[in-house]
Amino acid sequence: MTMETWIDITLVILAMSLMICFVRLYIGPNPPNRAVAFDTIAIHAVGIFALIAMRSGAPALLDAAIVTAVLGFVGTMMFARYIEKSNVQDWESDKE
Amino acid sequence: MTTIELVIVFLILAGAGFMLIGALGIVRFPDVLSRMHAAGMATTVGISAILLGAGFFFLDEFLFYRMLVLILLIFATSPISTTALTRAVYNNEPRLRRQLKHDEMAVTIVEEAAPETANATPVRMPTPSPHAGD
């Protein structure tokens, strides 16, 4: 098997993992669960950027991966500050 | 396949497996703190392996050090965001706070809220809002 086939298999595994993260983003009963799912989705975006750069031989996409990592961190910190200041006491429980 | 290609394939497959395990942990774990545990550790190791594979793949274009810098960035920022989220959950979820066996943040929040009365009576469960000062 060539290199491109292995990269395609890895992309399929990452796509499955991303769909599982979107399941948590959909059913998450309260905002912190959705923030955790968003953090994981941002990290998955970095990995998918790196794999597409390897697949298409375009190393300029790795710079886009760096920017995506920084933006995901900033977004997660924004969610954390918002949840911390919101002071909600009547969220739904984690039990599904 | 040469040796470097075998190393790259092993790194990216291991990284994708770790990220799949982290995503499964996010869906399957019972409460938000253990979900943060899965999201913070497994995905960090997985993305580091994938980026190391990308760095070895683009070894001719001198991108290996840039990937090392990106791995260092993720290793620095992932614990920070997880800690901020944990602090937010702790401040807003009294039900989760009641499940903890050892609560080190309780005294800290009382000292932040009222520093002159913190040494008078040790309070285990602070009932007032931690955002009273702001």
Coordinates of C-alpha atoms in Angstrom, one line a residue:
Chain A
M1 CA 0.0 0.0 0.0
T2 CA 1.3 3.4 -0.9
M3 CA 1.6 6.4 1.3
E4 CA -1.6 8.1 -0.1
T5 CA -3.7 5.1 0.9
W6 CA -2.5 5.2 4.5
I7 CA -3.2 8.9 4.7
D8 CA -6.7 8.3 3.3
I9 CA -7.3 5.6 6.0
T10 CA -6.1 8.0 8.7
L11 CA -8.4 10.7 7.3
V12 CA -11.3 8.3 7.5
I13 CA -10.5 7.5 11.1
L14 CA -10.3 11.2 12.0
A15 CA -13.7 11.8 10.2
M16 CA -15.3 9.1 12.3
S17 CA -13.8 10.6 15.5
L18 CA -15.1 14.1 14.4
M19 CA -18.6 12.7 13.9
I20 CA -18.5 11.2 17.5
C21 CA -17.5 14.7 18.8
F22 CA -20.5 16.2 17.0
V23 CA -22.7 13.7 18.7
R24 CA -21.5 15.2 22.1
L25 CA -22.0 18.7 20.7
Y26 CA -25.6 17.8 19.8
I27 CA -26.7 15.9 22.9
G28 CA -24.6 17.8 25.5
P29 CA -27.1 18.7 28.2
N30 CA -25.4 21.9 29.3
P31 CA -22.9 24.5 28.0
P32 CA -19.6 23.0 29.5
N33 CA -20.2 19.7 27.7
R34 CA -20.6 21.6 24.4
A35 CA -17.4 23.6 25.2
V36 CA -15.5 20.4 25.7
A37 CA -16.8 19.1 22.4
F38 CA -15.8 22.4 20.7
D39 CA -12.2 22.1 22.1
T40 CA -11.9 18.6 20.7
I41 CA -13.3 19.6 17.4
A42 CA -10.8 22.5 17.0
I43 CA -7.9 20.0 17.7
H44 CA -9.4 17.6 15.2
A45 CA -9.4 20.5 12.6
V46 CA -5.6 20.9 13.2
G47 CA -5.0 17.2 12.6
I48 CA -7.2 17.2 9.4
F49 CA -5.3 20.3 8.1
A50 CA -2.0 18.5 8.6
L51 CA -3.2 15.3 6.9
I52 CA -4.7 17.2 3.9
A53 CA -1.4 19.1 3.6
M54 CA 0.4 15.7 3.5
R55 CA -2.1 14.2 1.1
S56 CA -2.0 17.1 -1.5
G57 CA 1.7 18.0 -1.0
A58 CA 0.9 21.6 0.0
P59 CA 3.0 22.6 3.0
A60 CA 1.4 26.0 3.1
L61 CA -1.6 24.4 4.8
L62 CA 0.5 23.7 7.9
D63 CA 0.5 27.5 8.6
A64 CA -3.3 27.4 8.4
A65 CA -3.1 24.5 11.0
I66 CA -1.1 26.8 13.3
V67 CA -3.6 29.6 13.0
T68 CA -6.4 27.1 13.6
A69 CA -4.8 25.9 16.8
V70 CA -4.4 29.4 18.2
L71 CA -8.0 30.2 17.2
G72 CA -9.3 27.1 18.9
F73 CA -7.5 28.0 22.1
V74 CA -8.9 31.5 22.1
G75 CA -12.4 30.2 21.4
T76 CA -12.2 27.7 24.3
M77 CA -10.9 30.4 26.6
M78 CA -13.8 32.7 25.5
F79 CA -16.3 29.9 26.3
A80 CA -14.7 29.3 29.7
R81 CA -14.9 33.0 30.7
Y82 CA -18.5 33.2 29.5
I83 CA -19.6 30.2 31.4
E84 CA -17.7 31.4 34.5
K85 CA -19.3 34.8 34.5
S86 CA -22.8 33.5 33.5
N87 CA -23.4 32.0 37.0
V88 CA -26.2 29.7 36.0
Q89 CA -27.6 27.5 38.7
D90 CA -30.3 25.6 36.9
W91 CA -28.5 23.6 34.2
E92 CA -29.7 20.2 33.2
S93 CA -27.8 17.4 34.9
D94 CA -25.2 15.3 33.2
K95 CA -27.5 12.3 33.4
E96 CA -28.9 11.5 30.0
Chain B
M1 CA 8.1 1.8 1.4
T2 CA 11.2 3.2 3.0
T3 CA 11.9 3.4 6.7
I4 CA 10.9 7.0 7.1
E5 CA 7.6 6.3 5.4
L6 CA 6.9 3.4 7.8
V7 CA 7.7 5.8 10.7
I8 CA 5.2 8.4 9.3
V9 CA 2.5 5.8 8.8
F10 CA 2.9 4.5 12.3
L11 CA 2.8 8.0 13.8
I12 CA -0.3 9.2 12.0
L13 CA -2.2 5.9 12.6
A14 CA -1.3 6.0 16.3
G15 CA -2.3 9.7 16.5
A16 CA -5.7 9.0 14.8
G17 CA -6.3 6.1 17.1
F18 CA -5.6 8.2 20.2
M19 CA -8.0 11.0 18.9
L20 CA -10.7 8.3 18.3
I21 CA -10.3 7.1 21.8
G22 CA -10.5 10.6 23.1
A23 CA -13.7 11.3 21.2
L24 CA -15.2 8.0 22.5
G25 CA -14.4 9.1 26.0
I26 CA -16.2 12.4 25.4
V27 CA -19.3 10.6 24.4
R28 CA -19.2 7.7 26.9
F29 CA -18.0 9.2 30.2
P30 CA -20.6 10.1 32.8
D31 CA -20.0 13.7 33.8
V32 CA -18.3 16.8 32.5
L33 CA -15.1 16.6 34.5
S34 CA -14.2 13.1 33.3
R35 CA -15.1 14.2 29.8
M36 CA -12.6 17.0 30.1
H37 CA -10.0 14.4 31.3
A38 CA -10.5 12.4 28.1
A39 CA -10.5 15.5 25.9
G40 CA -7.4 17.0 27.5
M41 CA -5.0 14.1 27.4
A42 CA -5.8 11.7 24.6
T43 CA -6.3 14.4 21.9
T44 CA -3.0 16.1 23.0
V45 CA -1.0 13.0 22.5
G46 CA -2.9 12.2 19.2
I47 CA -2.3 15.6 17.7
S48 CA 1.3 15.5 18.7
A49 CA 1.8 12.2 16.9
I50 CA 0.0 13.4 13.8
L51 CA 2.0 16.7 13.7
L52 CA 5.3 14.7 14.2
G53 CA 4.3 12.6 11.2
A54 CA 3.7 15.7 9.1
G55 CA 7.0 17.1 10.2
F56 CA 8.8 13.9 9.1
F57 CA 6.8 14.0 5.8
F58 CA 7.9 17.6 5.0
L59 CA 11.5 17.1 6.2
D60 CA 12.9 18.5 3.0
E61 CA 11.1 21.8 3.3
F62 CA 12.5 22.5 6.8
L63 CA 9.0 22.3 8.3
F64 CA 10.0 19.9 11.1
Y65 CA 10.9 22.7 13.6
R66 CA 7.7 24.5 12.8
M67 CA 5.8 21.4 13.7
L68 CA 7.8 21.2 16.9
V69 CA 6.8 24.7 17.7
L70 CA 3.1 23.9 17.0
I71 CA 3.4 20.8 19.3
L72 CA 4.8 23.0 22.1
L73 CA 2.0 25.5 21.5
I74 CA -0.6 22.8 21.9
F75 CA 1.1 21.3 24.9
A76 CA 1.1 24.8 26.5
T77 CA -2.5 25.9 25.6
S78 CA -4.5 22.6 26.1
P79 CA -4.0 22.5 29.9
I80 CA -4.8 26.2 30.2
S81 CA -8.1 25.9 28.4
T82 CA -9.0 22.7 30.4
T83 CA -8.2 24.4 33.7
A84 CA -10.3 27.5 32.8
L85 CA -13.2 25.2 31.8
T86 CA -12.9 23.2 35.0
R87 CA -12.9 26.4 37.1
A88 CA -16.0 27.6 35.3
V89 CA -17.8 24.3 35.9
Y90 CA -16.7 24.3 39.5
N91 CA -18.1 27.8 40.1
N92 CA -21.4 27.0 38.5
E93 CA -22.2 23.4 39.3
P94 CA -23.0 22.9 43.0
R95 CA -24.1 19.3 42.3
L96 CA -20.7 18.4 41.0
R97 CA -19.1 20.1 43.9
R98 CA -21.0 18.0 46.3
Q99 CA -19.6 14.8 44.8
L100 CA -16.0 15.7 45.4
K101 CA -14.3 13.9 48.3
H102 CA -11.5 16.4 48.7
D103 CA -12.3 20.0 47.8
E104 CA -9.2 22.2 47.9
M105 CA -10.9 25.2 46.1
A106 CA -13.5 25.8 48.8
V107 CA -11.2 27.6 51.2
T108 CA -9.6 29.5 48.3
I109 CA -12.9 30.9 47.1
V110 CA -13.9 31.9 50.6
E111 CA -10.6 33.8 51.0
E112 CA -11.1 35.5 47.7
A113 CA -14.6 36.5 48.5
A114 CA -14.0 37.8 52.1
P115 CA -10.3 37.9 53.0
E116 CA -10.8 39.4 56.5
T117 CA -13.2 36.6 57.7
A118 CA -11.4 33.6 56.1
N119 CA -9.5 32.6 59.2
A120 CA -12.4 32.9 61.6
T121 CA -14.4 29.9 60.7
P122 CA -13.3 27.2 58.2
V123 CA -16.2 26.8 55.8
R124 CA -16.3 23.6 53.8
M125 CA -19.2 24.5 51.4
P126 CA -19.4 28.2 50.5
T127 CA -23.0 29.0 49.7
P128 CA -22.7 32.6 48.4
S129 CA -21.9 33.3 44.9
P130 CA -18.1 33.4 44.1
H131 CA -18.7 36.5 41.9
A132 CA -19.7 38.7 44.7
G133 CA -16.7 41.0 44.3
D134 CA -17.1 41.7 40.5

